[in-house]
CSV table of C-alpha atoms and ligand atoms in Angstrom, one decimal:
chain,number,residue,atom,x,y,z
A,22,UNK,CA,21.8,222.7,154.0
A,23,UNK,CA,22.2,219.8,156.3
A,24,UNK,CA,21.0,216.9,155.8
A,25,UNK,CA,21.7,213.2,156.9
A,26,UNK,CA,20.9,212.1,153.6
A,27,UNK,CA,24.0,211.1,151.5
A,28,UNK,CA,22.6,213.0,148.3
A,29,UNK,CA,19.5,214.3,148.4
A,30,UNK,CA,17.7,214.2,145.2
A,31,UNK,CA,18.3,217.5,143.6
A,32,UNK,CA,14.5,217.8,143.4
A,33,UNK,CA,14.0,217.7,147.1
A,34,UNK,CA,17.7,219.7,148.2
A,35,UNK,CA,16.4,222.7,145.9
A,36,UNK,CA,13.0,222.9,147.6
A,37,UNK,CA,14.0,222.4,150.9
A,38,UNK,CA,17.0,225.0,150.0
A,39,UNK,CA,14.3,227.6,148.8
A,40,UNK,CA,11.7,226.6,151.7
A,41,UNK,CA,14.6,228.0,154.3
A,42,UNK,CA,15.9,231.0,152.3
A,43,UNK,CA,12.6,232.6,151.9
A,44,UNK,CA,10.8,231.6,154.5
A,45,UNK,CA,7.9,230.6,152.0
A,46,UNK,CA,4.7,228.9,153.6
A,47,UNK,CA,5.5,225.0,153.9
A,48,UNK,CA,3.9,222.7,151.6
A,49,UNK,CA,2.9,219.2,152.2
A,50,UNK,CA,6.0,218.0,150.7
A,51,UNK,CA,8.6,220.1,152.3
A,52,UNK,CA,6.7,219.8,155.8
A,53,UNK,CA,7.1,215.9,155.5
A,54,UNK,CA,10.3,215.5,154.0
A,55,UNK,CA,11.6,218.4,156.7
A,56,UNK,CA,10.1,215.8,159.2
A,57,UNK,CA,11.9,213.2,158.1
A,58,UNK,CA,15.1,214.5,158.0
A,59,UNK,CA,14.2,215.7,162.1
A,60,UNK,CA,14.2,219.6,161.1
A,61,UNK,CA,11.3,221.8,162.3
A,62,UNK,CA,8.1,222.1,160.3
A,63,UNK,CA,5.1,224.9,161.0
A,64,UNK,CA,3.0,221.4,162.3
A,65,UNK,CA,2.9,217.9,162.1
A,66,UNK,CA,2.5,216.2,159.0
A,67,UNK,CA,0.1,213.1,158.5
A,68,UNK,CA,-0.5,210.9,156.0
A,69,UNK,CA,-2.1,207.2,156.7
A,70,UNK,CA,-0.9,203.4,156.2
A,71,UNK,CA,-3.3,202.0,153.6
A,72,UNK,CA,-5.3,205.5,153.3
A,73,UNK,CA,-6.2,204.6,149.6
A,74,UNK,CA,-8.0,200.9,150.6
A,75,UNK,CA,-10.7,199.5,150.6
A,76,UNK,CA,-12.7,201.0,153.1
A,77,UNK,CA,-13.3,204.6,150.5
A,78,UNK,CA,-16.1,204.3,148.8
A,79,UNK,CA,-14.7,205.7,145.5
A,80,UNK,CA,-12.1,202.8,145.8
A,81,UNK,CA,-14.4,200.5,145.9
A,82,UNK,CA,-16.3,202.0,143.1
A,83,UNK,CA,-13.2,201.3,140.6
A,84,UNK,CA,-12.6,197.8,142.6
A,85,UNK,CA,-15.8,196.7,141.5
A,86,UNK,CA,-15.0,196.9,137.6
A,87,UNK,CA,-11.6,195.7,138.0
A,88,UNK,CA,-9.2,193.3,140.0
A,89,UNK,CA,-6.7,194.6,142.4
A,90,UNK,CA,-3.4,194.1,140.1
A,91,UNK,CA,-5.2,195.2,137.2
A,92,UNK,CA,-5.3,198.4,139.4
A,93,UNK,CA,-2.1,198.1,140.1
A,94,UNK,CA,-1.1,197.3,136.5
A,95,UNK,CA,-2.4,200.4,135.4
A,96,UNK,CA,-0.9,203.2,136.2
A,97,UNK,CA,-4.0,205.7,135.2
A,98,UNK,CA,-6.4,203.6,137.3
A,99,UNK,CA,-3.0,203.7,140.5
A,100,UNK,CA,-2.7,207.0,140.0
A,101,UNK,CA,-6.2,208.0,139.9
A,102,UNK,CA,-7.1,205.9,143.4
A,103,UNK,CA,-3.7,207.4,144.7
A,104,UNK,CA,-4.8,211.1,144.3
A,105,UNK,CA,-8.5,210.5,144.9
A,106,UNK,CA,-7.8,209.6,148.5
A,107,UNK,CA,-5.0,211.9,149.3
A,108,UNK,CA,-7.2,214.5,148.1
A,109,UNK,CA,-10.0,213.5,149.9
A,110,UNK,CA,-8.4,213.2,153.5
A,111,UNK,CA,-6.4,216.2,153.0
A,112,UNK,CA,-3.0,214.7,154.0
A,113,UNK,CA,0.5,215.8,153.8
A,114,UNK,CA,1.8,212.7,151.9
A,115,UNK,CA,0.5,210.5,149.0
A,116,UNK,CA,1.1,206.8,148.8
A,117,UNK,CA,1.5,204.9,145.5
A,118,UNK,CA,-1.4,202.6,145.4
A,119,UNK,CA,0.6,198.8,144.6
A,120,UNK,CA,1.4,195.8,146.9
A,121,UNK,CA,4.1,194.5,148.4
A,122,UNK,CA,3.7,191.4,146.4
A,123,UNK,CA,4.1,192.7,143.0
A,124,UNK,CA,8.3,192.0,142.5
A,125,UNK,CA,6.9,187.9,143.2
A,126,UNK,CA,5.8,188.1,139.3
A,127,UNK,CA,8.9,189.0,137.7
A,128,UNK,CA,10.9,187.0,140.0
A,129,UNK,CA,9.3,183.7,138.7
A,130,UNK,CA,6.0,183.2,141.2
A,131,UNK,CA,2.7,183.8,140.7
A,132,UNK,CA,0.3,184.6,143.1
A,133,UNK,CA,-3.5,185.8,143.1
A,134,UNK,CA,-5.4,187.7,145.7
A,135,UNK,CA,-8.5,185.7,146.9
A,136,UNK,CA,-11.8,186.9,148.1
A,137,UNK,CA,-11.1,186.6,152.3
A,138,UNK,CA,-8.4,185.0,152.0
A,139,UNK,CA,-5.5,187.8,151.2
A,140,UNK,CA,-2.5,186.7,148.5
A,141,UNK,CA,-2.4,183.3,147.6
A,142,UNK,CA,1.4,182.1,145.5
A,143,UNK,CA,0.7,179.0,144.2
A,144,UNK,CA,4.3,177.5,144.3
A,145,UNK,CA,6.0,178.4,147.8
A,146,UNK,CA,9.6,178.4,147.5
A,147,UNK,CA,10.9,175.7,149.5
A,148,UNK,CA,14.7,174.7,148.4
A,149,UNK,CA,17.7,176.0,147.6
A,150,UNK,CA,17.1,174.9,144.0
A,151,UNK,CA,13.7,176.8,143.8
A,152,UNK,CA,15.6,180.1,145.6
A,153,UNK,CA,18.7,179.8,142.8
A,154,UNK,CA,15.9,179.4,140.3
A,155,UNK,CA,14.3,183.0,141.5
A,156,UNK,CA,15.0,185.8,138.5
A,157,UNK,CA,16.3,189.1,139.2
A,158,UNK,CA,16.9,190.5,135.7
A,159,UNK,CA,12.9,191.0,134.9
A,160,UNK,CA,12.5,194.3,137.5
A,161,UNK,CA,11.9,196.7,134.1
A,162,UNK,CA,8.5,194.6,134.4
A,163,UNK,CA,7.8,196.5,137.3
A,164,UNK,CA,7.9,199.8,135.6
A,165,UNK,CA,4.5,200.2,135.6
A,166,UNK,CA,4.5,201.5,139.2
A,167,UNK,CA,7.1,204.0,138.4
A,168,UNK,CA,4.5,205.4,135.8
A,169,UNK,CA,1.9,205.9,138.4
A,170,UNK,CA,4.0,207.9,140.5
A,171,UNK,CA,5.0,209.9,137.4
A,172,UNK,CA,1.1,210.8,137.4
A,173,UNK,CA,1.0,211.3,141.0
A,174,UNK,CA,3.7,213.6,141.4
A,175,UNK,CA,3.0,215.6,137.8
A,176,UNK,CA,-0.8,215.8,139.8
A,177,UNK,CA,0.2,217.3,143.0
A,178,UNK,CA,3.6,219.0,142.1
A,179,UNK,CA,4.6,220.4,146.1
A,180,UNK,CA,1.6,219.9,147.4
A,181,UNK,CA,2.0,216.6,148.8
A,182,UNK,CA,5.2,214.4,149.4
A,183,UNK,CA,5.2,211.4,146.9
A,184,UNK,CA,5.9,208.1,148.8
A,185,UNK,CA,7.0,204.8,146.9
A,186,UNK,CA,7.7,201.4,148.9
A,187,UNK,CA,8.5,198.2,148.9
A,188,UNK,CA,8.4,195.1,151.3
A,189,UNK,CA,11.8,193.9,153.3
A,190,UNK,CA,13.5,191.0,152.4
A,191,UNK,CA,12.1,188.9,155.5
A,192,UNK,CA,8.6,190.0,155.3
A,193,UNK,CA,8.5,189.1,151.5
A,194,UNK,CA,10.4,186.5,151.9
A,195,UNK,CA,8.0,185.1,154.4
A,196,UNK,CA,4.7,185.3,151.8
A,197,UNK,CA,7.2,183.6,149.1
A,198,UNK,CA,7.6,180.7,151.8
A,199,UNK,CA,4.4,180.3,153.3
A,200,UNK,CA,2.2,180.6,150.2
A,201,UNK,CA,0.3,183.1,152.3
A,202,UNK,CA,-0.1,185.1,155.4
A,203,UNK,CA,0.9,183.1,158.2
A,204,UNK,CA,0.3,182.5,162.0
A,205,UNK,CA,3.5,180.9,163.4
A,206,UNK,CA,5.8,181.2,159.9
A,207,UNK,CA,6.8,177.6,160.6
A,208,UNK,CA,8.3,176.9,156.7
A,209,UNK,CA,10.1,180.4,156.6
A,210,UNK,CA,12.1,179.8,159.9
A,211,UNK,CA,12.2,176.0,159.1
A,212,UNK,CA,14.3,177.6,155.6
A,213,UNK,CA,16.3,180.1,157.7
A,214,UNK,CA,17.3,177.6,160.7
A,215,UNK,CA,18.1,174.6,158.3
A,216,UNK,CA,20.2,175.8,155.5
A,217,UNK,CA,21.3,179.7,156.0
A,218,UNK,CA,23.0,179.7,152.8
A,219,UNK,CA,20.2,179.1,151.2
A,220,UNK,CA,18.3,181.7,153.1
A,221,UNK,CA,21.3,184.3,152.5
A,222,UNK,CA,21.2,183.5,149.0
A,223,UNK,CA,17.0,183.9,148.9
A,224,UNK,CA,18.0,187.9,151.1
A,225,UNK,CA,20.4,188.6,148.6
A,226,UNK,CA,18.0,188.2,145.6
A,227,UNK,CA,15.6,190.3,147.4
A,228,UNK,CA,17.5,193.0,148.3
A,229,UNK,CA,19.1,193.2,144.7
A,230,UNK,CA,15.5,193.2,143.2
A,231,UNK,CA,13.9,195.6,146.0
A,232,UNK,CA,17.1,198.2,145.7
A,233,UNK,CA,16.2,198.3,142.0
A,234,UNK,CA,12.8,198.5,142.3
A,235,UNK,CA,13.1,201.6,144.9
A,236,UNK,CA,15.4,203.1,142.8
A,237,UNK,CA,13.0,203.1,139.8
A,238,UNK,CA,10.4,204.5,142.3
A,239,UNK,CA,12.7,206.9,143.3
A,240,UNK,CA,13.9,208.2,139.5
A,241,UNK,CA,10.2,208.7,138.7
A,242,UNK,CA,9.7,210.8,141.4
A,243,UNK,CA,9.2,209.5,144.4
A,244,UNK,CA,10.5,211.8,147.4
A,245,UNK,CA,10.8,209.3,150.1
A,246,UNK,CA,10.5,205.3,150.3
A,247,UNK,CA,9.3,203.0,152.9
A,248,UNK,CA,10.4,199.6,153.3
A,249,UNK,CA,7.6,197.7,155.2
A,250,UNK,CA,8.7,194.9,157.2
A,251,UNK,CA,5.1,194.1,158.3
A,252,UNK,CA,5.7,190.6,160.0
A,253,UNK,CA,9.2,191.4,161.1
A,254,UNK,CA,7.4,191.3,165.0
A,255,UNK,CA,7.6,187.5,164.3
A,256,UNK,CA,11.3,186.8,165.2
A,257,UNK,CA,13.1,187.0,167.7
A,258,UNK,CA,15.7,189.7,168.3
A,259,UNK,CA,18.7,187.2,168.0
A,260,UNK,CA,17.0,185.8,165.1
A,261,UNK,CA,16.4,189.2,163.4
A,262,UNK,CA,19.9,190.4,164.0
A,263,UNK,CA,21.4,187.0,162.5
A,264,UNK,CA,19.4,186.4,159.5
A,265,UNK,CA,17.4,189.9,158.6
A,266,UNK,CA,19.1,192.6,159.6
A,267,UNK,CA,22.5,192.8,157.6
A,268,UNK,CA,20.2,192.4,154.4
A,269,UNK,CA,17.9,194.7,155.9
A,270,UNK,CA,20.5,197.1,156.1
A,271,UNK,CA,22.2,197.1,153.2
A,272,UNK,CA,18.9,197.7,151.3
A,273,UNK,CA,18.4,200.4,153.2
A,274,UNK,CA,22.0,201.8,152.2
A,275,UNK,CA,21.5,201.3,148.5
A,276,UNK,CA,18.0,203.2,148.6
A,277,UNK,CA,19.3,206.1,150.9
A,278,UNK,CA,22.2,205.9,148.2
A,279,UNK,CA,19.3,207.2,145.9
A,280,UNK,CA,18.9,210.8,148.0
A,281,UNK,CA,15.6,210.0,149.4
A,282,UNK,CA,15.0,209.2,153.2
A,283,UNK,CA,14.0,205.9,154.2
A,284,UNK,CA,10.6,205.3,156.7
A,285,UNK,CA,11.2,201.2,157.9
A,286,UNK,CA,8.2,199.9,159.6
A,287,UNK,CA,7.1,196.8,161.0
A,288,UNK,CA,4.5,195.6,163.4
A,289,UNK,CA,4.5,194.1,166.9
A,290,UNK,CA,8.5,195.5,167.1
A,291,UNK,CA,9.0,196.8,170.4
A,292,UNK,CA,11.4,194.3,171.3
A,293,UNK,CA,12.8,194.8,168.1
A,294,UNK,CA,13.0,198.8,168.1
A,295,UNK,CA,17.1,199.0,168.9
A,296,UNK,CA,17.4,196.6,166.7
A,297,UNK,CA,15.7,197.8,163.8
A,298,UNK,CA,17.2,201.1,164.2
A,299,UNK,CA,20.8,199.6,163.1
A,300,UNK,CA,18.9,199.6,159.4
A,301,UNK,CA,20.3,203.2,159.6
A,302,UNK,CA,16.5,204.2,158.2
A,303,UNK,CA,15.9,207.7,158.9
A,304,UNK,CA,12.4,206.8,160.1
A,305,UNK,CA,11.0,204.6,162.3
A,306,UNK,CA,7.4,203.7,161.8
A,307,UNK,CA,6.3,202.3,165.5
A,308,UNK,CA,3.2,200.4,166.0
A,309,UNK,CA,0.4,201.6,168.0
A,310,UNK,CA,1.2,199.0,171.3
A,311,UNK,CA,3.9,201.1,171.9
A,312,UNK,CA,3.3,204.8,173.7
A,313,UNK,CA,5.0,206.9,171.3
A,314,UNK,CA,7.3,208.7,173.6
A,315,UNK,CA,9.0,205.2,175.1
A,316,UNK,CA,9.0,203.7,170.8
A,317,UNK,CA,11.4,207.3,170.4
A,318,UNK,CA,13.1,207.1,173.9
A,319,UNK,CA,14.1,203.7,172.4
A,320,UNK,CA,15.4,204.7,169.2
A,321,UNK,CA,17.2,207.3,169.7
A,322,UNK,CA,17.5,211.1,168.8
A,323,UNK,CA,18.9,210.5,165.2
A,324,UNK,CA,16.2,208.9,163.7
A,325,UNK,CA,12.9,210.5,163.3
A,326,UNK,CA,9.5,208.3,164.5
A,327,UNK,CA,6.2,208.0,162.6
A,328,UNK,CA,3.0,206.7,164.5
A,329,UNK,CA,1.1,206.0,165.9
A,330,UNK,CA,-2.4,205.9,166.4
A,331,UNK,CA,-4.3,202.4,167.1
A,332,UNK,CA,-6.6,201.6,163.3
A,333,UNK,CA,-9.6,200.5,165.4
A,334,UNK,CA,-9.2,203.7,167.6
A,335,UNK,CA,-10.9,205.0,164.5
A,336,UNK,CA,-14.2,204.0,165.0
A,337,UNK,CA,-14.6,205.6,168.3
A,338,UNK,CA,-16.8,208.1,169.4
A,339,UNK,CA,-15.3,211.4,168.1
A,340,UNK,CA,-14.6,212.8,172.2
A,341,UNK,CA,-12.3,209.4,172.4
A,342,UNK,CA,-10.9,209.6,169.0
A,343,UNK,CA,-9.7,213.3,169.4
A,344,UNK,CA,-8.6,212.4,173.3
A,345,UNK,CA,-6.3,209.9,171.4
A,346,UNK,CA,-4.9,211.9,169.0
A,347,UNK,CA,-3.8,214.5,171.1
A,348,UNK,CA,-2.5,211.9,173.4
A,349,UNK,CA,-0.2,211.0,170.4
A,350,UNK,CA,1.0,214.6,169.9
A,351,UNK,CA,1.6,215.1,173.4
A,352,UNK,CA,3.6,212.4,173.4
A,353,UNK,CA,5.6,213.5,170.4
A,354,UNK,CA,5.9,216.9,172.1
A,355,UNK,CA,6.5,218.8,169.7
A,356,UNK,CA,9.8,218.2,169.2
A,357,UNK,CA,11.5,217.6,165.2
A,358,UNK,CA,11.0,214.1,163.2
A,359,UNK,CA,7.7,213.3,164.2
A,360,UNK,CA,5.0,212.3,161.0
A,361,UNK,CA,1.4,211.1,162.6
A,362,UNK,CA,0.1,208.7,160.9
A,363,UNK,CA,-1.7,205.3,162.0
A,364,UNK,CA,0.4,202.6,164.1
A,365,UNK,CA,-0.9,200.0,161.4
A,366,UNK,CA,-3.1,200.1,158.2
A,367,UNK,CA,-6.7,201.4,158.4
A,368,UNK,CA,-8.9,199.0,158.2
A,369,UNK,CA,-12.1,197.8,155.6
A,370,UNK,CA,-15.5,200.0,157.4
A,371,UNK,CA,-13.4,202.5,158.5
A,372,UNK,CA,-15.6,205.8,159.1
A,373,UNK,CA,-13.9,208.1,156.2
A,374,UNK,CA,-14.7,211.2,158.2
A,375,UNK,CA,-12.8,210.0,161.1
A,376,UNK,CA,-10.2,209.9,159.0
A,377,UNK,CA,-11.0,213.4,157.9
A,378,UNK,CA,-11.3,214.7,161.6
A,379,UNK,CA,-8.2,213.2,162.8
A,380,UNK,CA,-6.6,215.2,159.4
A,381,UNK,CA,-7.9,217.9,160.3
A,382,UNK,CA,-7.4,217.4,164.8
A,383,UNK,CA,-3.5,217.1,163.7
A,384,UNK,CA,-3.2,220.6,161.9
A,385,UNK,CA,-5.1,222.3,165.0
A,386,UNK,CA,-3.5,220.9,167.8
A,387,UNK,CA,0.1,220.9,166.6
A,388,UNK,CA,0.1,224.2,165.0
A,389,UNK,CA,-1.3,225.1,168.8
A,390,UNK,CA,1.6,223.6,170.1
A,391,UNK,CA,4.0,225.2,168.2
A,392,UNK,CA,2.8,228.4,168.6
A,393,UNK,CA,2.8,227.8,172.5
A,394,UNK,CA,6.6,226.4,172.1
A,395,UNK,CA,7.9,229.4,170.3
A,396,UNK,CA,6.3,231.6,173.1
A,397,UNK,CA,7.6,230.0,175.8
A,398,UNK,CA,11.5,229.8,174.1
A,399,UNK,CA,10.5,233.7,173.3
A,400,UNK,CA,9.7,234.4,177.1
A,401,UNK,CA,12.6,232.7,178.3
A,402,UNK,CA,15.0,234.3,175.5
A,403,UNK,CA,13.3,237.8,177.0
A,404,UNK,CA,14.1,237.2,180.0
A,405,UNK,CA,17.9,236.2,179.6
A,406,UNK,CA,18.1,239.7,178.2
B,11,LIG,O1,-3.4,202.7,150.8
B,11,LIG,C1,-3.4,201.5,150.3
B,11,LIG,O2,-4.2,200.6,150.7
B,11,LIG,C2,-2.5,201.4,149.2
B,11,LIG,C3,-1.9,200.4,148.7
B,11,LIG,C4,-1.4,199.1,149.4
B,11,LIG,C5,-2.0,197.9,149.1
B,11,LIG,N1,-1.2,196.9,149.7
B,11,LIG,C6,-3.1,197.5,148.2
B,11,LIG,C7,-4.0,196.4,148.6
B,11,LIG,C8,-0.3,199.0,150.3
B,11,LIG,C9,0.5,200.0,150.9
B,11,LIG,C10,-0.2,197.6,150.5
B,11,LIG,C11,0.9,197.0,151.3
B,11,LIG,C12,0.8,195.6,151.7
B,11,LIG,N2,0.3,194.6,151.0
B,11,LIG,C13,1.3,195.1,152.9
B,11,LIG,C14,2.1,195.9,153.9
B,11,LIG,C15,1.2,196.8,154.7
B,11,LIG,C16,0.7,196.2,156.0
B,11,LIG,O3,-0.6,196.2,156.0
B,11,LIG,O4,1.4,195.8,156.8
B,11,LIG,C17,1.1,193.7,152.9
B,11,LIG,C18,1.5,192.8,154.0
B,11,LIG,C19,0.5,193.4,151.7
B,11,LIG,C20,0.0,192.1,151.2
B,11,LIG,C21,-1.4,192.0,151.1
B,11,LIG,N3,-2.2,192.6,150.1
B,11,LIG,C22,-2.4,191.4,152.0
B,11,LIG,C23,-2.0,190.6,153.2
B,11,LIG,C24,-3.7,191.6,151.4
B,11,LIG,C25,-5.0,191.1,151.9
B,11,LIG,C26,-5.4,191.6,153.2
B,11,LIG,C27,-5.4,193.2,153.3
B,11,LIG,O5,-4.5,193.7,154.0
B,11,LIG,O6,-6.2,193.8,152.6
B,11,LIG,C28,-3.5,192.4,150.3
B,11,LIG,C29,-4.6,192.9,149.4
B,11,LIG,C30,-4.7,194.4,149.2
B,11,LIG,N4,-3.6,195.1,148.8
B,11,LIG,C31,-5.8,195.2,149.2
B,11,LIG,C32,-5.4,196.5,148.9
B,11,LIG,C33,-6.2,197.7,148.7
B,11,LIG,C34,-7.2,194.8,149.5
B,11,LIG,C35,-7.9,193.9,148.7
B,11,LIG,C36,-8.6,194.3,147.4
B,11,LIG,O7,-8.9,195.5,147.2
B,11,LIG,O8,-9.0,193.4,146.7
């Protein structure tokens, strides 16, 4: 089989392997991982950035009795959340419920999430002596997470592909800086600017922790892992290229090392794009500013995109929302390596049976257009004949 994968888990080369040879019915897995590795699937698969949060009501049911890392912590109460909302919307993929902030802990900083006011780590690193101070020899306290997706996956076998992330080194990097989330990231570039070695010292710790934190995601099942670079929209594209992107892409090496694809998304990137596709991440996750079509133009045939619907588009007046939707599939044309999905996390009030329709807008519409492309490449082939 070919694939641009260095190893693909075992797991996933089999399926794939016995997907092709008998022409079996996709599942959810095969049809995203397929779509990932920019080979054709019966339709488009979609899954959704933050589809398990706070705007489900049965989330919010578990939220109230417990805090959001004693969620996290536990991988029954992850794995339950996980599969209750894949389930529910009916997607192709499956997210592991965490955050992005849990690998602060067992690298030395706490942190808290407040009530309207997102994380909160109550010592920002600020100096090269807090950086070398930084552990990276604690990630088996992160094992946890791994145990959820051994749930998850156990749960829905094929059915689903199991997806298991982590943040980049700049954009976690940034909250261990700040404190917090952060308008003009004033401290983090004030870090980066002023003393690099310090900086490159504060990337490599990441990236050692992050690689073996994927790869713990990626042993306990996890078929795919995206690395989200939320804030990486904030720096220029010299700046990116000088002080994120080598780390960026070495992490990106060590967890495609693992046989699993990697999705690298950010927000705000379109002058980023090029840039960001020298990761050598098989997927691109674009933002919703940028019409799908130009976000692929820019990076290129060898890399699959996911996108891109605008979050808020969401609580639009069904015509609208469905007018949008096929405008994203349009876009995407039909053509291999495309994964729908939201442009940026769905938002708290979210109507969950938009969510639903635009599920279930994405299976009819693209299985319409694949049927119409195979017809057309069949008329044409008749007619050469
Ligand atoms: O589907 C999901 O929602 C699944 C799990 C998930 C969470 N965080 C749980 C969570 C995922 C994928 C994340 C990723 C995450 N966390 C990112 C990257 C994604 C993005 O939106 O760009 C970032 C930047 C964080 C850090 C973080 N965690 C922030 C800034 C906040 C507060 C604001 C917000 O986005 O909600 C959190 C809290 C958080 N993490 C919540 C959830 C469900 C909401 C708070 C709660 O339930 O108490």
């Amino acid at each position: 089989m070919k694939s641009s994968i260095p190893s693909l888990s075992t797991k996933r080369a089999t399926q794939l392997a016995v997907d092709i040879s008998k022409e079996a019915p996709m599942t959810g897995g095969s049809r995203f991982l397929r779509a990932c590795l920019r080979q054709p699937v019966d339709r488009t698969p979609v899954w959704f950035l933050r589809q398990a949060g706070r705007y489900m009501p049965e989330y919010q049911a578990v939220r109230r009795e417990h805090s959001l890392l004693a969620i996290c912590k536990s991988p029954e109460l992850a794995a339950e959340v996980t599969i209750t909302a894949a389930e529910k919307l009916d997607v192709d993929a499956a997210i592991i419920f965490a955050d992005l902030l849990l690998p602060l802990e067992p690298m030395g900083l706490d942190f808290e999430f407040l009530a309207g006011e997102g994380p909160v780590v109550h010592k920002p690193i600020r100096s090269a002596a807090d950086i070398g101070a930084l552990r990276t020899d604690r990630i088996a306290d992160l094992g946890y997470v791994a145990e959820a997706i051994r749930r998850v996956e156990k749960h829905f076998g094929d059915r689903m592909g199991m997806i298991g992330f982590c943040g980049a080194p700049f954009t976690l990097a940034s909250y261990m800086i700040e404190g917090g989330g952060s308008r003009n990231y004033i401290e983090t570039k004030r870090l980066m600017y002023s003393d690099p070695a310090a900086w490159q010292a504060l990337m490599q710790k990441l990236a050692t922790v992050l690689a073996e934190y994927a790869g713990q995601q990626v042993r306990a099942g996890a078929d795919v892992i995206q690395i989200f670079d939320s804030w990486a929209g904030a720096l220029s594209v010299t700046d990116y290229r000088e002080y994120v992107l080598p780390i960026t892409r070495l992490l990106v090496e060590q967890v495609r090392a693992l046989g699993v694809p990697v999705i690298y998304f950010g927000v705000d990137t379109a002058t980023l794009l090029p840039t960001m596709r020298e990761t050598g991440a098989d997927v691109i996750g674009l933002d919703w500013r940028i019409p799908l079509d130009t976000g692929r133009r820019v990076v290129g045939e060898h890399c699959a995109v996911q996108g891109n619907l605008d979050p808020i588009a969401l609580f639009a007046p069904e015509a609208l929302l469905r007018a949008r939707v096929e405008e994203v599939l349009r876009q995407a044309a039909g053509l291999p390596g495309h994964i729908f999905n939201v442009g940026h996390g769905i938002v708290p009030g979210t109507p969950v049976e938009n969510v639903r329709n635009v599920v279930r807008w994405v299976r009819e519409i693209s299985a319409q257009m694949q049927a119409e492309q195979s017809r057309s490449i069949g008329a044409t082939t008749a007619r050469k004949v």
